JSON list of C-alpha atoms in Angstrom, two decimals:
[
{"chain": "A", "resi": 1, "resn": "MET", "atom": "CA", "xyz": [83.96, -21.38, 52.32]},
{"chain": "A", "resi": 2, "resn": "ASP", "atom": "CA", "xyz": [87.37, -19.76, 52.40]},
{"chain": "A", "resi": 3, "resn": "ARG", "atom": "CA", "xyz": [89.31, -18.03, 49.64]},
{"chain": "A", "resi": 4, "resn": "GLU", "atom": "CA", "xyz": [91.85, -20.83, 49.10]},
{"chain": "A", "resi": 5, "resn": "GLU", "atom": "CA", "xyz": [89.13, -23.45, 48.83]},
{"chain": "A", "resi": 6, "resn": "LEU", "atom": "CA", "xyz": [87.33, -21.42, 46.17]},
{"chain": "A", "resi": 7, "resn": "VAL", "atom": "CA", "xyz": [90.58, -20.75, 44.28]},
{"chain": "A", "resi": 8, "resn": "GLY", "atom": "CA", "xyz": [91.13, -24.52, 44.14]},
{"chain": "A", "resi": 9, "resn": "MET", "atom": "CA", "xyz": [87.67, -25.13, 42.67]},
{"chain": "A", "resi": 10, "resn": "LEU", "atom": "CA", "xyz": [88.15, -22.72, 39.77]},
{"chain": "A", "resi": 11, "resn": "GLY", "atom": "CA", "xyz": [89.52, -24.90, 37.00]},
{"chain": "A", "resi": 12, "resn": "ASP", "atom": "CA", "xyz": [88.77, -24.80, 33.31]},
{"chain": "A", "resi": 13, "resn": "GLN", "atom": "CA", "xyz": [84.98, -25.05, 33.51]},
{"chain": "A", "resi": 14, "resn": "THR", "atom": "CA", "xyz": [84.74, -21.85, 31.41]},
{"chain": "A", "resi": 15, "resn": "THR", "atom": "CA", "xyz": [87.17, -19.22, 30.15]},
{"chain": "A", "resi": 16, "resn": "ALA", "atom": "CA", "xyz": [86.03, -16.87, 32.93]},
{"chain": "A", "resi": 17, "resn": "CYS", "atom": "CA", "xyz": [87.51, -19.13, 35.64]},
{"chain": "A", "resi": 18, "resn": "GLU", "atom": "CA", "xyz": [91.09, -17.93, 35.21]},
{"chain": "A", "resi": 19, "resn": "PRO", "atom": "CA", "xyz": [90.29, -14.20, 35.54]},
{"chain": "A", "resi": 20, "resn": "ALA", "atom": "CA", "xyz": [87.96, -15.01, 38.46]},
{"chain": "A", "resi": 21, "resn": "ARG", "atom": "CA", "xyz": [90.79, -16.93, 40.14]},
{"chain": "A", "resi": 22, "resn": "ALA", "atom": "CA", "xyz": [93.16, -14.01, 39.51]},
{"chain": "A", "resi": 23, "resn": "ALA", "atom": "CA", "xyz": [90.63, -11.61, 41.09]},
{"chain": "A", "resi": 24, "resn": "LEU", "atom": "CA", "xyz": [90.45, -13.83, 44.19]},
{"chain": "A", "resi": 25, "resn": "LEU", "atom": "CA", "xyz": [94.22, -14.11, 44.46]},
{"chain": "A", "resi": 26, "resn": "ALA", "atom": "CA", "xyz": [94.53, -10.32, 44.11]},
{"chain": "A", "resi": 27, "resn": "GLY", "atom": "CA", "xyz": [92.24, -9.86, 47.11]},
{"chain": "A", "resi": 28, "resn": "GLY", "atom": "CA", "xyz": [88.87, -9.33, 45.44]},
{"chain": "A", "resi": 29, "resn": "ASP", "atom": "CA", "xyz": [85.75, -9.71, 47.57]},
{"chain": "A", "resi": 30, "resn": "PHE", "atom": "CA", "xyz": [83.63, -12.83, 47.21]},
{"chain": "A", "resi": 31, "resn": "VAL", "atom": "CA", "xyz": [80.47, -14.40, 48.55]},
{"chain": "A", "resi": 32, "resn": "VAL", "atom": "CA", "xyz": [78.69, -17.75, 48.20]},
{"chain": "A", "resi": 33, "resn": "TRP", "atom": "CA", "xyz": [75.05, -17.40, 49.16]},
{"chain": "A", "resi": 34, "resn": "ASP", "atom": "CA", "xyz": [73.07, -19.92, 51.19]},
{"chain": "A", "resi": 35, "resn": "GLY", "atom": "CA", "xyz": [70.31, -21.83, 49.47]},
{"chain": "A", "resi": 36, "resn": "SER", "atom": "CA", "xyz": [70.01, -23.12, 45.94]},
{"chain": "A", "resi": 37, "resn": "VAL", "atom": "CA", "xyz": [68.08, -22.45, 42.75]},
{"chain": "A", "resi": 38, "resn": "PRO", "atom": "CA", "xyz": [67.02, -24.85, 39.96]},
{"chain": "A", "resi": 39, "resn": "SER", "atom": "CA", "xyz": [69.57, -24.72, 37.14]},
{"chain": "A", "resi": 40, "resn": "ARG", "atom": "CA", "xyz": [66.79, -24.49, 34.54]},
{"chain": "A", "resi": 41, "resn": "GLN", "atom": "CA", "xyz": [65.55, -21.26, 36.14]},
{"chain": "A", "resi": 42, "resn": "LEU", "atom": "CA", "xyz": [69.07, -19.83, 36.11]},
{"chain": "A", "resi": 43, "resn": "ALA", "atom": "CA", "xyz": [69.57, -20.91, 32.49]},
{"chain": "A", "resi": 44, "resn": "GLY", "atom": "CA", "xyz": [66.55, -18.83, 31.48]},
{"chain": "A", "resi": 45, "resn": "ILE", "atom": "CA", "xyz": [67.66, -15.82, 33.51]},
{"chain": "A", "resi": 46, "resn": "TYR", "atom": "CA", "xyz": [71.20, -15.88, 32.14]},
{"chain": "A", "resi": 47, "resn": "ALA", "atom": "CA", "xyz": [70.02, -16.48, 28.56]},
{"chain": "A", "resi": 48, "resn": "ALA", "atom": "CA", "xyz": [68.02, -13.24, 28.88]},
{"chain": "A", "resi": 49, "resn": "ARG", "atom": "CA", "xyz": [71.08, -11.47, 30.33]},
{"chain": "A", "resi": 50, "resn": "LEU", "atom": "CA", "xyz": [73.14, -12.73, 27.38]},
{"chain": "A", "resi": 51, "resn": "ARG", "atom": "CA", "xyz": [70.62, -11.24, 24.93]},
{"chain": "A", "resi": 52, "resn": "ARG", "atom": "CA", "xyz": [70.65, -7.90, 26.78]},
{"chain": "A", "resi": 53, "resn": "ALA", "atom": "CA", "xyz": [74.44, -7.84, 27.00]},
{"chain": "A", "resi": 54, "resn": "ARG", "atom": "CA", "xyz": [74.75, -8.43, 23.27]},
{"chain": "A", "resi": 55, "resn": "LYS", "atom": "CA", "xyz": [72.16, -5.76, 22.51]},
{"chain": "A", "resi": 56, "resn": "ARG", "atom": "CA", "xyz": [73.90, -3.21, 24.76]},
{"chain": "A", "resi": 57, "resn": "GLY", "atom": "CA", "xyz": [77.46, -4.18, 23.84]},
{"chain": "A", "resi": 58, "resn": "THR", "atom": "CA", "xyz": [78.35, -5.10, 27.43]},
{"chain": "A", "resi": 59, "resn": "ASP", "atom": "CA", "xyz": [81.64, -6.97, 27.81]},
{"chain": "A", "resi": 60, "resn": "THR", "atom": "CA", "xyz": [81.17, -10.49, 29.17]},
{"chain": "A", "resi": 61, "resn": "LEU", "atom": "CA", "xyz": [83.31, -13.57, 29.62]},
{"chain": "A", "resi": 62, "resn": "ALA", "atom": "CA", "xyz": [81.98, -17.08, 29.03]},
{"chain": "A", "resi": 63, "resn": "LEU", "atom": "CA", "xyz": [78.32, -16.10, 29.27]},
{"chain": "A", "resi": 64, "resn": "PRO", "atom": "CA", "xyz": [77.20, -18.30, 26.32]},
{"chain": "A", "resi": 65, "resn": "SER", "atom": "CA", "xyz": [79.05, -21.35, 27.67]},
{"chain": "A", "resi": 66, "resn": "THR", "atom": "CA", "xyz": [77.65, -20.74, 31.16]},
{"chain": "A", "resi": 67, "resn": "VAL", "atom": "CA", "xyz": [74.10, -20.68, 29.75]},
{"chain": "A", "resi": 68, "resn": "ASP", "atom": "CA", "xyz": [74.86, -23.96, 27.93]},
{"chain": "A", "resi": 69, "resn": "ILE", "atom": "CA", "xyz": [76.17, -25.59, 31.11]},
{"chain": "A", "resi": 70, "resn": "LEU", "atom": "CA", "xyz": [73.17, -24.46, 33.17]},
{"chain": "A", "resi": 71, "resn": "THR", "atom": "CA", "xyz": [70.79, -25.73, 30.48]},
{"chain": "A", "resi": 72, "resn": "ARG", "atom": "CA", "xyz": [72.44, -29.16, 30.36]},
{"chain": "A", "resi": 73, "resn": "LEU", "atom": "CA", "xyz": [72.20, -29.56, 34.15]},
{"chain": "A", "resi": 74, "resn": "GLU", "atom": "CA", "xyz": [68.42, -29.87, 33.74]},
{"chain": "A", "resi": 75, "resn": "ALA", "atom": "CA", "xyz": [66.70, -29.96, 37.17]},
{"chain": "A", "resi": 76, "resn": "ALA", "atom": "CA", "xyz": [69.84, -29.87, 39.32]},
{"chain": "A", "resi": 77, "resn": "GLN", "atom": "CA", "xyz": [69.92, -27.40, 42.19]},
{"chain": "A", "resi": 78, "resn": "VAL", "atom": "CA", "xyz": [72.73, -24.86, 42.01]},
{"chain": "A", "resi": 79, "resn": "ARG", "atom": "CA", "xyz": [74.30, -22.52, 44.57]},
{"chain": "A", "resi": 80, "resn": "ILE", "atom": "CA", "xyz": [75.30, -19.05, 43.46]},
{"chain": "A", "resi": 81, "resn": "GLY", "atom": "CA", "xyz": [78.35, -17.02, 44.33]},
{"chain": "A", "resi": 82, "resn": "CYS", "atom": "CA", "xyz": [80.12, -13.89, 43.13]},
{"chain": "A", "resi": 83, "resn": "ILE", "atom": "CA", "xyz": [83.70, -12.66, 42.96]},
{"chain": "A", "resi": 84, "resn": "PHE", "atom": "CA", "xyz": [84.53, -9.00, 42.39]},
{"chain": "A", "resi": 85, "resn": "SER", "atom": "CA", "xyz": [87.82, -7.85, 40.93]},
{"chain": "A", "resi": 86, "resn": "PRO", "atom": "CA", "xyz": [89.71, -5.69, 43.45]},
{"chain": "A", "resi": 87, "resn": "ASP", "atom": "CA", "xyz": [88.97, -2.56, 41.40]},
{"chain": "A", "resi": 88, "resn": "ARG", "atom": "CA", "xyz": [85.30, -3.61, 41.01]},
{"chain": "A", "resi": 89, "resn": "THR", "atom": "CA", "xyz": [85.47, -3.39, 37.20]},
{"chain": "A", "resi": 90, "resn": "TRP", "atom": "CA", "xyz": [84.43, -7.05, 36.83]},
{"chain": "A", "resi": 91, "resn": "ALA", "atom": "CA", "xyz": [81.95, -9.28, 38.62]},
{"chain": "A", "resi": 92, "resn": "PHE", "atom": "CA", "xyz": [82.23, -13.04, 38.18]},
{"chain": "A", "resi": 93, "resn": "MET", "atom": "CA", "xyz": [79.11, -15.08, 38.86]},
{"chain": "A", "resi": 94, "resn": "LEU", "atom": "CA", "xyz": [79.77, -18.59, 40.11]},
{"chain": "A", "resi": 95, "resn": "PHE", "atom": "CA", "xyz": [77.44, -21.54, 39.83]},
{"chain": "A", "resi": 96, "resn": "LEU", "atom": "CA", "xyz": [78.31, -24.31, 42.25]},
{"chain": "A", "resi": 97, "resn": "ALA", "atom": "CA", "xyz": [77.01, -27.79, 43.01]},
{"chain": "A", "resi": 98, "resn": "ASP", "atom": "CA", "xyz": [74.22, -27.79, 45.60]},
{"chain": "A", "resi": 99, "resn": "ASP", "atom": "CA", "xyz": [76.66, -28.91, 48.32]},
{"chain": "A", "resi": 100, "resn": "ALA", "atom": "CA", "xyz": [79.15, -26.20, 47.22]},
{"chain": "A", "resi": 101, "resn": "ASP", "atom": "CA", "xyz": [81.94, -28.72, 46.67]},
{"chain": "A", "resi": 102, "resn": "ALA", "atom": "CA", "xyz": [82.50, -27.89, 42.98]},
{"chain": "A", "resi": 103, "resn": "VAL", "atom": "CA", "xyz": [82.25, -24.92, 40.63]},
{"chain": "A", "resi": 104, "resn": "LEU", "atom": "CA", "xyz": [80.08, -25.92, 37.66]},
{"chain": "A", "resi": 105, "resn": "ALA", "atom": "CA", "xyz": [80.31, -22.70, 35.64]},
{"chain": "A", "resi": 106, "resn": "CYS", "atom": "CA", "xyz": [81.59, -19.14, 35.88]},
{"chain": "A", "resi": 107, "resn": "THR", "atom": "CA", "xyz": [80.81, -16.03, 33.86]},
{"chain": "A", "resi": 108, "resn": "GLY", "atom": "CA", "xyz": [82.10, -12.51, 34.07]},
{"chain": "A", "resi": 109, "resn": "VAL", "atom": "CA", "xyz": [80.55, -9.16, 33.26]},
{"chain": "A", "resi": 110, "resn": "ARG", "atom": "CA", "xyz": [82.26, -5.79, 33.10]},
{"chain": "A", "resi": 111, "resn": "GLN", "atom": "CA", "xyz": [80.61, -3.42, 35.54]},
{"chain": "A", "resi": 112, "resn": "ALA", "atom": "CA", "xyz": [79.18, -0.16, 34.23]},
{"chain": "A", "resi": 113, "resn": "GLU", "atom": "CA", "xyz": [80.99, 2.97, 35.33]},
{"chain": "A", "resi": 114, "resn": "ARG", "atom": "CA", "xyz": [79.06, 4.97, 37.90]}
]
């Protein structure tokens, strides 16, 4: 998948799509991994991450709506990708259709300073 193709798939699925698109257009790194994972499994994982983020006060974008989308997909298989802002302060997790022809959801998390 190339950068322009991914930019075109980021619509208004969640409020994190616009900043993810901006990160791509600004030259941020990205990857879409091979293979797929059941959406139900991802919904559980990201629900736990949402609880931890709230407890720790971590800045996120569209994490609750992403969990909702993954939960509603039921048993669908989902591909995973990631976009990093050019300065690496944000990571945007992408959840794509199994054939990688559509972005289903996107969430962002501010990266901890190291």
